[in-house]
mmCIF file of C-alpha atoms in Angstrom:
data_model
loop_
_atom_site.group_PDB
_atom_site.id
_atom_site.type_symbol
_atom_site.label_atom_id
_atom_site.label_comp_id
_atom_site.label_asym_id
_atom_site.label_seq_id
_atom_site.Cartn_x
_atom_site.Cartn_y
_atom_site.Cartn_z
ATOM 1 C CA UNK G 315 -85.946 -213.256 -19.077
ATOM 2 C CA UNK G 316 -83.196 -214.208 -16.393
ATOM 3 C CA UNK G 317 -83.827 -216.866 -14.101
ATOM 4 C CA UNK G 318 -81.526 -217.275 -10.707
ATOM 5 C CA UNK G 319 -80.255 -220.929 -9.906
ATOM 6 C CA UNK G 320 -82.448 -220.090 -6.345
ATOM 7 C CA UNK G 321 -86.170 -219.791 -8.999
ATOM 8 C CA UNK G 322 -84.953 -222.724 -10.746
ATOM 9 C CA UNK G 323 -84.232 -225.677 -7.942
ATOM 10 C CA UNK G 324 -87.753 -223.975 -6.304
ATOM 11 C CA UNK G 325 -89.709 -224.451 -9.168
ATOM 12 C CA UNK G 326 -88.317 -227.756 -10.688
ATOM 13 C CA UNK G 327 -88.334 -229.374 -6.630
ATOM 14 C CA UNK G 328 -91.811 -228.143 -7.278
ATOM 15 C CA UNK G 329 -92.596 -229.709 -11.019
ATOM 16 C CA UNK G 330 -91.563 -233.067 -8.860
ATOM 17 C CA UNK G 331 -93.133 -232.646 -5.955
ATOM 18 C CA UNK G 332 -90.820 -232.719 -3.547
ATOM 19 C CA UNK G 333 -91.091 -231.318 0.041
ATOM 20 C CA UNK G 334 -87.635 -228.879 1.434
ATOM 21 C CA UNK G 335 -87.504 -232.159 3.334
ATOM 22 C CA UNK G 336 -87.514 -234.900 0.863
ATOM 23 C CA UNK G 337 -85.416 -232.851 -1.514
ATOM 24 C CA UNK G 338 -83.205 -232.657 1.529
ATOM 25 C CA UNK G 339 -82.719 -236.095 1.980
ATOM 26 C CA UNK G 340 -82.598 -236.817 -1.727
ATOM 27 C CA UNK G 341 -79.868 -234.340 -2.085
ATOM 28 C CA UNK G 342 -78.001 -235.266 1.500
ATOM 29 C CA UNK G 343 -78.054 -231.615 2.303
ATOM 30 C CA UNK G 344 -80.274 -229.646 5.114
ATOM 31 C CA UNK G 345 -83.558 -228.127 4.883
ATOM 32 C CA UNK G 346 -82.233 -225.101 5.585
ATOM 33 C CA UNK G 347 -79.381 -224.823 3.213
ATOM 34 C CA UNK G 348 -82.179 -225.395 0.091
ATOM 35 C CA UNK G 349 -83.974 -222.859 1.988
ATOM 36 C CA UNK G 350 -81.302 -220.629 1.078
ATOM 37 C CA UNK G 351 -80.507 -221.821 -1.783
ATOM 38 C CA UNK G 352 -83.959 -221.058 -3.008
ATOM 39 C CA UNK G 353 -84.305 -217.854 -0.820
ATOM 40 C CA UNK G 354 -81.170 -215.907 -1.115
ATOM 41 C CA UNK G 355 -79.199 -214.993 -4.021
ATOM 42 C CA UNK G 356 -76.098 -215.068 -1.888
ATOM 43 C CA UNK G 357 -76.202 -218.759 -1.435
ATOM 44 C CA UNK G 358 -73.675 -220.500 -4.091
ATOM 45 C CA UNK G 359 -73.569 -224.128 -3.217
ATOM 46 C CA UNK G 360 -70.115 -226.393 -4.404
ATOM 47 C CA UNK G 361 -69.932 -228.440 -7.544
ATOM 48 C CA UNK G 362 -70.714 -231.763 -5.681
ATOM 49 C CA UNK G 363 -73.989 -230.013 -3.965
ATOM 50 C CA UNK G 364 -75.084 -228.372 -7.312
ATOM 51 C CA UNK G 365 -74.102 -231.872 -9.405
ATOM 52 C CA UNK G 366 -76.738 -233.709 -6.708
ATOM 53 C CA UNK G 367 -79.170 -231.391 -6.736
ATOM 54 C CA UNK G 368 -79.042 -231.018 -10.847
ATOM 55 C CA UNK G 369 -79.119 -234.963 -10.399
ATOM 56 C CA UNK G 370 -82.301 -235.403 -8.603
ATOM 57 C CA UNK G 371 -83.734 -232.324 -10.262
ATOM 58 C CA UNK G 372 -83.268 -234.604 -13.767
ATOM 59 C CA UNK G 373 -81.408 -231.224 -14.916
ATOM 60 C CA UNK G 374 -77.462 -230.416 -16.027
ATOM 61 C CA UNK G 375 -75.915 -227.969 -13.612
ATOM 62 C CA UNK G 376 -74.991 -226.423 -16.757
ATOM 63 C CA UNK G 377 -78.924 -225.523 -17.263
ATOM 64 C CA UNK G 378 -78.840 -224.630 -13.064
ATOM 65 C CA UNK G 379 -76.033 -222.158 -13.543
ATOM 66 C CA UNK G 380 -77.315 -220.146 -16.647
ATOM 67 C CA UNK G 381 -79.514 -217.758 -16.019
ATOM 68 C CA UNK G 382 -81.232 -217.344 -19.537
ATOM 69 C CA UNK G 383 -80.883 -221.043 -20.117
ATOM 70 C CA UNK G 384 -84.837 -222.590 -19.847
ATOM 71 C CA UNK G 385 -85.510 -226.440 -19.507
ATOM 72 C CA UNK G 386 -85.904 -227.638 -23.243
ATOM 73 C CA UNK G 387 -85.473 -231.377 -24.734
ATOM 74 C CA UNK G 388 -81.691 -230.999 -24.815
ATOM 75 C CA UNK G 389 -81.215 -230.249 -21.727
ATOM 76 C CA UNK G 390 -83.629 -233.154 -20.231
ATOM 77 C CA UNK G 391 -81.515 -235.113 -22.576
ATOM 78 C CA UNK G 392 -78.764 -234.581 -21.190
ATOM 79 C CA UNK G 393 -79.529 -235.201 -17.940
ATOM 80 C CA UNK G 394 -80.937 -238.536 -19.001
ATOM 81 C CA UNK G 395 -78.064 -239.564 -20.328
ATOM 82 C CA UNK G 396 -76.031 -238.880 -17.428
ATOM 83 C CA UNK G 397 -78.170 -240.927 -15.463
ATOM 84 C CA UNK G 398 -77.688 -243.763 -17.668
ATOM 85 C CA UNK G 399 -73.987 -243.447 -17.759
ATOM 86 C CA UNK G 400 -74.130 -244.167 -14.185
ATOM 87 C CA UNK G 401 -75.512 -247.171 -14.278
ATOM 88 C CA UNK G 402 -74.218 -250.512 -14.011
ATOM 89 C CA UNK G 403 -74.119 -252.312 -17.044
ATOM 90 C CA UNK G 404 -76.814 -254.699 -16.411
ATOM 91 C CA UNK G 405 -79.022 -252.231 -16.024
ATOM 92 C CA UNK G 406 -78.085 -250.298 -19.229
ATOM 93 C CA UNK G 407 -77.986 -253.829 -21.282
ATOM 94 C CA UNK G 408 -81.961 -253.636 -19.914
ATOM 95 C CA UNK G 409 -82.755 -250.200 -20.445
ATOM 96 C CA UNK G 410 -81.179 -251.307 -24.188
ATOM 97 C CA UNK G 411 -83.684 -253.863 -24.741
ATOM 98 C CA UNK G 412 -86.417 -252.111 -24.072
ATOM 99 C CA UNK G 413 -85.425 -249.653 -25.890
ATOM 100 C CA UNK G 414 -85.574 -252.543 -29.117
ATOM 101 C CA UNK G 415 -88.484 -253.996 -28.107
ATOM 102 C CA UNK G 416 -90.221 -249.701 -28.164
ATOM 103 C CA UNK G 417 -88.751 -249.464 -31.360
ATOM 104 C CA UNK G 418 -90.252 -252.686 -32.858
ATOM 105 C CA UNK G 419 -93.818 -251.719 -32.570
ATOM 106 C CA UNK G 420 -93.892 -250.088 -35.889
#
């Protein structure tokens, strides 16, 4: 089963529970331009609109792009760990600890 990029930002804006507006604002784009995005197979948006929108979707625009591609663990993954990568150091050194501490429990 095929699945446009349009189906896929809808229903993962969705999963999170974002408004057209919030994801809007999240994404620095317009209401209307998701609108289309979501509405109208024509609508291709550039590789810095898709990257944001894959961003605050917690998706790869790999995964957006595909159409037989579903969200499984890799792909959440990845997108986690491109998140990280972005991060300043002293946040990742944090993120690390915790990490150790989680894996202490045992």
């Amino acid at each position: 089963m095929s699945t446009s990029l349009g189906e896929k930002v809808k229903r993962h804006r969705q999963e999170k529970g974002y408004s057209l507006d919030k994801m809007a604002e999240l994404t620095n784009t317009s209401k209307s331009y998701l609108w289309e995005i979501e509405n109208r197979d024509t609508r291709k948006p550039s590789g810095e609109k898709l990257a944001r929108i894959a961003h605050v979707l917690s998706v790869t625009t790999d995964y957006l792009l595909d159409e037989a591609a579903e969200p499984g663990n890799e792909v959440l993954q990845e997108a986690f760990f491109r998140k990280f990568s972005k991060l300043d150091e002293e946040d990742k050194k944090k993120i690390e600890q915790m990490v150790d501490l989680w894996g202490r429990k045992d």
